[in-house]
Short mmCIF file of C-alpha atoms in Angstrom, two decimals:
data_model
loop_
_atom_site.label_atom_id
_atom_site.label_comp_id
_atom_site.label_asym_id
_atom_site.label_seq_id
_atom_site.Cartn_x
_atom_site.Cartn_y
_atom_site.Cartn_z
CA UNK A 767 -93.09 27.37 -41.90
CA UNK A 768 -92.32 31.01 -42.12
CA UNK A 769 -88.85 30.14 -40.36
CA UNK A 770 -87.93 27.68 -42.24
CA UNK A 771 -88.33 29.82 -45.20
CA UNK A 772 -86.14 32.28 -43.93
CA UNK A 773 -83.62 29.97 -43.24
CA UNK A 774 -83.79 28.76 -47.14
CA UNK A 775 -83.85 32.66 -47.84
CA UNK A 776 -80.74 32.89 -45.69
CA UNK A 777 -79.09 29.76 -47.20
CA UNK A 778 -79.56 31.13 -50.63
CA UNK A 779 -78.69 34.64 -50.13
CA UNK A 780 -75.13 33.20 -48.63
CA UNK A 781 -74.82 30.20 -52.08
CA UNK A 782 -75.39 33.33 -54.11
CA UNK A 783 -72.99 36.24 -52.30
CA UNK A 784 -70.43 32.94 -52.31
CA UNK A 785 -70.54 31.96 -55.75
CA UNK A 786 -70.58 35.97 -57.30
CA UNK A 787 -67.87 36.83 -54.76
CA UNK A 788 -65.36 34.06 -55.04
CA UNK A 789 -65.69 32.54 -58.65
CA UNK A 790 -62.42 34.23 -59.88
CA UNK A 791 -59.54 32.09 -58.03
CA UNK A 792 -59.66 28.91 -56.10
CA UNK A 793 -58.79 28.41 -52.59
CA UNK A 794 -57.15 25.18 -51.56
CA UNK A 795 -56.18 26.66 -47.64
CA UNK A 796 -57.07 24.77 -44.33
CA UNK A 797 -58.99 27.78 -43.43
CA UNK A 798 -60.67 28.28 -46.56
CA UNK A 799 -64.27 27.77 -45.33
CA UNK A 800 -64.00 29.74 -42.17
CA UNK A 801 -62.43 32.34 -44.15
CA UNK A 802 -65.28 32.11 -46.74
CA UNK A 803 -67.98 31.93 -43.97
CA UNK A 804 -66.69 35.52 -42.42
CA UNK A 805 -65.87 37.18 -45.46
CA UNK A 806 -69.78 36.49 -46.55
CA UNK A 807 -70.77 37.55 -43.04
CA UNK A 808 -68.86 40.88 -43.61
CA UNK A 809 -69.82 41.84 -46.82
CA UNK A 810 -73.33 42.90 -46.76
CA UNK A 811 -72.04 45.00 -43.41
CA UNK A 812 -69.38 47.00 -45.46
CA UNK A 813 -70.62 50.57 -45.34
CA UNK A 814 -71.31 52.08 -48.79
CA UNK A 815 -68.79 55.02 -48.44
CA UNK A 816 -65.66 52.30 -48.20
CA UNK A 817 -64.58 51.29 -51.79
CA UNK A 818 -62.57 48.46 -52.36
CA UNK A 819 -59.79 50.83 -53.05
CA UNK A 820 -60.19 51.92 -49.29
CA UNK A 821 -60.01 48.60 -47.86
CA UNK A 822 -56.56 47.60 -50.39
CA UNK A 823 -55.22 50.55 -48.25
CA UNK A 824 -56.83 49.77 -45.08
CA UNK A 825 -54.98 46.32 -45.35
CA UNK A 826 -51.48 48.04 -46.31
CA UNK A 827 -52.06 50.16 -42.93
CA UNK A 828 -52.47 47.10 -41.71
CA UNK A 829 -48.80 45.51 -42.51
CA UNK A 830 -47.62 49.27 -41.55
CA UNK A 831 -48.75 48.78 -38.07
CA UNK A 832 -46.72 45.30 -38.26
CA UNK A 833 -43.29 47.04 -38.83
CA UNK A 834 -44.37 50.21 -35.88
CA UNK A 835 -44.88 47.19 -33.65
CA UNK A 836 -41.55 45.84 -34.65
CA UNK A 837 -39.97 49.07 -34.00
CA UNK A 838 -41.47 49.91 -30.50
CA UNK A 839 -40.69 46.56 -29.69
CA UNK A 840 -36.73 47.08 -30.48
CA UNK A 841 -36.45 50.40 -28.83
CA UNK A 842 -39.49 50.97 -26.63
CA UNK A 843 -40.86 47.66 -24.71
CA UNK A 844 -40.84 43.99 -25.89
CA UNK A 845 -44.54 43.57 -25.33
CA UNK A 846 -45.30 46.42 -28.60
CA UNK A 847 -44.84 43.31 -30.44
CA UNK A 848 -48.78 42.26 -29.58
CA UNK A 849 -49.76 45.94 -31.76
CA UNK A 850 -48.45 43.77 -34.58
CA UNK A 851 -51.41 40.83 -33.95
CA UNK A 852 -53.57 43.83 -34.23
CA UNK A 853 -51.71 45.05 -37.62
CA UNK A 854 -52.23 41.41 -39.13
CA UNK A 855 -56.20 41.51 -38.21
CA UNK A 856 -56.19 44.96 -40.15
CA UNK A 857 -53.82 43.55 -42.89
CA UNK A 858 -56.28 40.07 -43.39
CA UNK A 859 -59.61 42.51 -43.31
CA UNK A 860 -58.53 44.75 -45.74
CA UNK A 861 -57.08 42.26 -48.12
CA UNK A 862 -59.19 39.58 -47.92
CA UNK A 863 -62.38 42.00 -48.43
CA UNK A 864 -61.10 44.54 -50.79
CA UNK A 865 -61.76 42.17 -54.18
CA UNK A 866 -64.59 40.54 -52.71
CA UNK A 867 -66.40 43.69 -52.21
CA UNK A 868 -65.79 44.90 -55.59
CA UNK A 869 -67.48 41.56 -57.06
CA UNK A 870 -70.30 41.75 -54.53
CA UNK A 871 -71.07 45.10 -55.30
CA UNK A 872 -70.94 44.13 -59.34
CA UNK A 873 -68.19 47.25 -59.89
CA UNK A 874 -65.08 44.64 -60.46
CA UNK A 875 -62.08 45.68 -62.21
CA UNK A 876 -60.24 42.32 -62.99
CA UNK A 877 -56.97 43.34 -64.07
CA UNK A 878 -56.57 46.75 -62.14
CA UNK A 879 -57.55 45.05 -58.89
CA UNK A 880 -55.52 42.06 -59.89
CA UNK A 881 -52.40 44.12 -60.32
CA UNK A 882 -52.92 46.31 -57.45
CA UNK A 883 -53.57 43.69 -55.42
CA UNK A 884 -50.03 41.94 -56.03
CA UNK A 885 -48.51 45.56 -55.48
CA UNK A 886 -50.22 45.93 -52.11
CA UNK A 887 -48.85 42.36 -51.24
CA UNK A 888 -45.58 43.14 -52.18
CA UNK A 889 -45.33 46.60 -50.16
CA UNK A 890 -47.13 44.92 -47.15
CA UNK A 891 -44.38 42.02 -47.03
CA UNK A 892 -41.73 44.27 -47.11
CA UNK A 893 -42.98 46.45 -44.51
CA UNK A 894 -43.01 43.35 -42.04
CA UNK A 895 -39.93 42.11 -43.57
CA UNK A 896 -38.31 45.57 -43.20
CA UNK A 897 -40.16 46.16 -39.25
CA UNK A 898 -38.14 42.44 -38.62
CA UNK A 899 -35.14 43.42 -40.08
CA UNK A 900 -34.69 46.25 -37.23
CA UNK A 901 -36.03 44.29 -34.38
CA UNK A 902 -33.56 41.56 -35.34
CA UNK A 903 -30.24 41.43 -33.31
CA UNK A 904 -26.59 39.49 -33.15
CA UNK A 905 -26.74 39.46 -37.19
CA UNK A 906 -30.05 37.71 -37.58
CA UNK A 907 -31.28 40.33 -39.64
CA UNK A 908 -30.50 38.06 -42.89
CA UNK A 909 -33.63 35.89 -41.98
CA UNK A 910 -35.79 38.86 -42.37
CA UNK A 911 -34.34 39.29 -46.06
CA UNK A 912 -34.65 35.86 -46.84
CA UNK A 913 -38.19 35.85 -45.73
CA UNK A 914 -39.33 38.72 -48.24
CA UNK A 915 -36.87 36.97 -50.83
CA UNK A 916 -38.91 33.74 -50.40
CA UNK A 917 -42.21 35.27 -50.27
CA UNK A 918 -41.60 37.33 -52.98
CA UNK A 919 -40.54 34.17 -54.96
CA UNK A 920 -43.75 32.44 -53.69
CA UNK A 921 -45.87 35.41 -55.49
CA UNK A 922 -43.81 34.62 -58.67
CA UNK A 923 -44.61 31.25 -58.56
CA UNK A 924 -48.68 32.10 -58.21
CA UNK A 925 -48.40 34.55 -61.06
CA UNK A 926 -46.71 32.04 -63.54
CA UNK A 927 -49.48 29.50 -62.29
CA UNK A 928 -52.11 31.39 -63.52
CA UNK A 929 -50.48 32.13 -66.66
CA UNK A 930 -49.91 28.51 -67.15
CA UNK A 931 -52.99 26.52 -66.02
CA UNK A 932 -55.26 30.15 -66.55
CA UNK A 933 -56.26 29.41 -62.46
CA UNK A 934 -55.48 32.21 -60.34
CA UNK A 935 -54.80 30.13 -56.60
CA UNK A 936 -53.15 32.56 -54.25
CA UNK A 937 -52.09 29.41 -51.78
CA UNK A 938 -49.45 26.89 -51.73
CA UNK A 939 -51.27 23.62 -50.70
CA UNK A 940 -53.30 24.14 -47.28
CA UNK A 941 -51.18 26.98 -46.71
CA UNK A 942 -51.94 30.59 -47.66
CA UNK A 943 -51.78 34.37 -46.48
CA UNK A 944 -54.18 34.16 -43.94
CA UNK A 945 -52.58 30.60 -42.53
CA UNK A 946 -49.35 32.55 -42.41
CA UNK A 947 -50.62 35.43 -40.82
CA UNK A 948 -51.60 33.63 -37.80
CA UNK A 949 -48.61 31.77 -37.30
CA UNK A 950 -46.73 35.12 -37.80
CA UNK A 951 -49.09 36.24 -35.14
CA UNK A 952 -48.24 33.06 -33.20
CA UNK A 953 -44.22 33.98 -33.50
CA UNK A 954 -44.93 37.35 -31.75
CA UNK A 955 -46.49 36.25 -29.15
CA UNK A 956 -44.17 33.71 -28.35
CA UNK A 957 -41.40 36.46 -28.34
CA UNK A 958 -43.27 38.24 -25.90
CA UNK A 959 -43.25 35.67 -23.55
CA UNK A 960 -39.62 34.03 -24.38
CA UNK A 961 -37.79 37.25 -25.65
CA UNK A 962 -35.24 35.21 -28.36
CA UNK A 963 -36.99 32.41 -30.13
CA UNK A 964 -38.14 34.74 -32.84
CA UNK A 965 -34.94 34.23 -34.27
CA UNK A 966 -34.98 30.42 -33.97
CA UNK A 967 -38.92 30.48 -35.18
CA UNK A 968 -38.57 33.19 -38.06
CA UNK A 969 -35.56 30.72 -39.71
CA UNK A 970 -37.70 27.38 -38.91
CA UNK A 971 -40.58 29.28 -41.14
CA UNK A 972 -37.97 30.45 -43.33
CA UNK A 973 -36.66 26.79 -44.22
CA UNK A 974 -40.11 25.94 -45.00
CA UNK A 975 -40.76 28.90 -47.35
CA UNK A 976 -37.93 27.46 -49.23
CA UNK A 977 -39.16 23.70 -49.19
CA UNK A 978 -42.21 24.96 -50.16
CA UNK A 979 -41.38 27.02 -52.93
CA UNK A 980 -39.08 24.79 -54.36
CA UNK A 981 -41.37 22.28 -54.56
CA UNK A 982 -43.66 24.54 -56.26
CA UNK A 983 -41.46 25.39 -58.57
CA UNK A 984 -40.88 21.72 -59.77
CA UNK A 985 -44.87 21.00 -59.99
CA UNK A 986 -44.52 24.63 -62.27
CA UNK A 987 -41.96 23.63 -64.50
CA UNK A 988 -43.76 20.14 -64.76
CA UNK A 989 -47.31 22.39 -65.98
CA UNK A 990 -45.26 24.09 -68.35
CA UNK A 991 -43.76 21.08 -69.87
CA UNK A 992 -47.06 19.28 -70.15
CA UNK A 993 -48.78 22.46 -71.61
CA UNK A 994 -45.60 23.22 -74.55
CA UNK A 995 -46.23 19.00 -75.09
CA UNK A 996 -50.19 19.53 -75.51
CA UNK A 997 -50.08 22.38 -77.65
CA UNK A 998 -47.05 20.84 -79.68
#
């Protein structure tokens, strides 16, 4: 009896951490639950001297280690390259937890963390975009431009979303940051082991940044019309 009470305690305690921590955007990702499930997990472990500001830098660090594992892995050894799976891990910890901890500790700051949020994304793409850019050779490097380009259009697209439809969704479809971080993870180590299809890989993900965004942007301009029609 006494365990199954503490199971119900347990189920409760995880409905309510869930619901405080994640009622301020919706997630539409393949990994959504999983992610959900660990960030819960984590959250209650988070020691009380990190703030939420810490872990927003933590997760820039993150990206940071990204473009040093780039750059060791143009001039030092190809195998640096596997520092940047590390760098991701850092980047989706910091991130993902940052916000979250801030509503499960009751201190949020909606449209501070909102905004710095977007700036940390922005500096942490680049970084990788940038760390790319030098480990790129034979004039590939304009696939690591395109690739901030397109996310950076992709962050647009979420931000006139939310002003539109007033639902803050930081995914495209089953697709989202922490999706792409493991398939950028996935793209390194394939490098590692067949030094050259980065190039072939980064401008296959590339293509469907652009797809993907552009298809976006259609189901955007189609909100917008709909709304101007409603409120006309």
């Amino acid at each position: 009896m006494g365990l199954l009470m503490g199971k119900e305690t347990q189920v409760e305690d995880y409905n309510e951490i869930a619901e405080r921590t994640f009622s301020d955007r919706k997630r539409t990702n393949i990994l959504k639950s999983l992610e959900q499930s660990t960030i819960v997990f984590l959250l209650p472990k988070v020691p009380k001297f990190i703030s939420p500001n810490v872990l927003t830098l933590t997760g820039t660090l993150g990206s940071g280690l990204v473009f040093l594992a780039f750059v060791l892995g143009a001039y030092v050894a190809n195998w640096y390259l596997l520092l940047g799976i590390i760098g991701l891990a850092i980047n989706w910890l910091g991130d993902s937890l940052d916000g979250r901890l801030a509503y499960y500790r009751n201190i949020p700051r909606r449209w501070y963390g909102f905004a710095l949020d977007i700036i940390a994304d922005w500096i942490g793409i680049v970084l990788i975009g940038f760390g790319y850019y030098i480990y790129a050779e034979n004039g590939t490097q304009i696939v690591a431009f395109a690739f901030v380009a397109l996310y950076g259009w992709s962050i647009i697209i979420s931000q006139l979303r939310y002003k539109i439809t007033n639902e803050y969704s930081i995914d495209s479809g089953f697709v989202g940051p922490t999706e792409l971080r493991f398939i950028i993870a996935l793209i390194l180590i394939t490098e590692v082991l067949f030094h050259g299809s980065i190039t072939y890989l980064a401008g296959l993900i590339t293509i469907i940044l652009l797809i993907i965004n552009t298809v976006d942007s259609l189901k955007l301009l189609k909100l917008g019309d709909l709304k101007d029609k409603n409120q006309g």
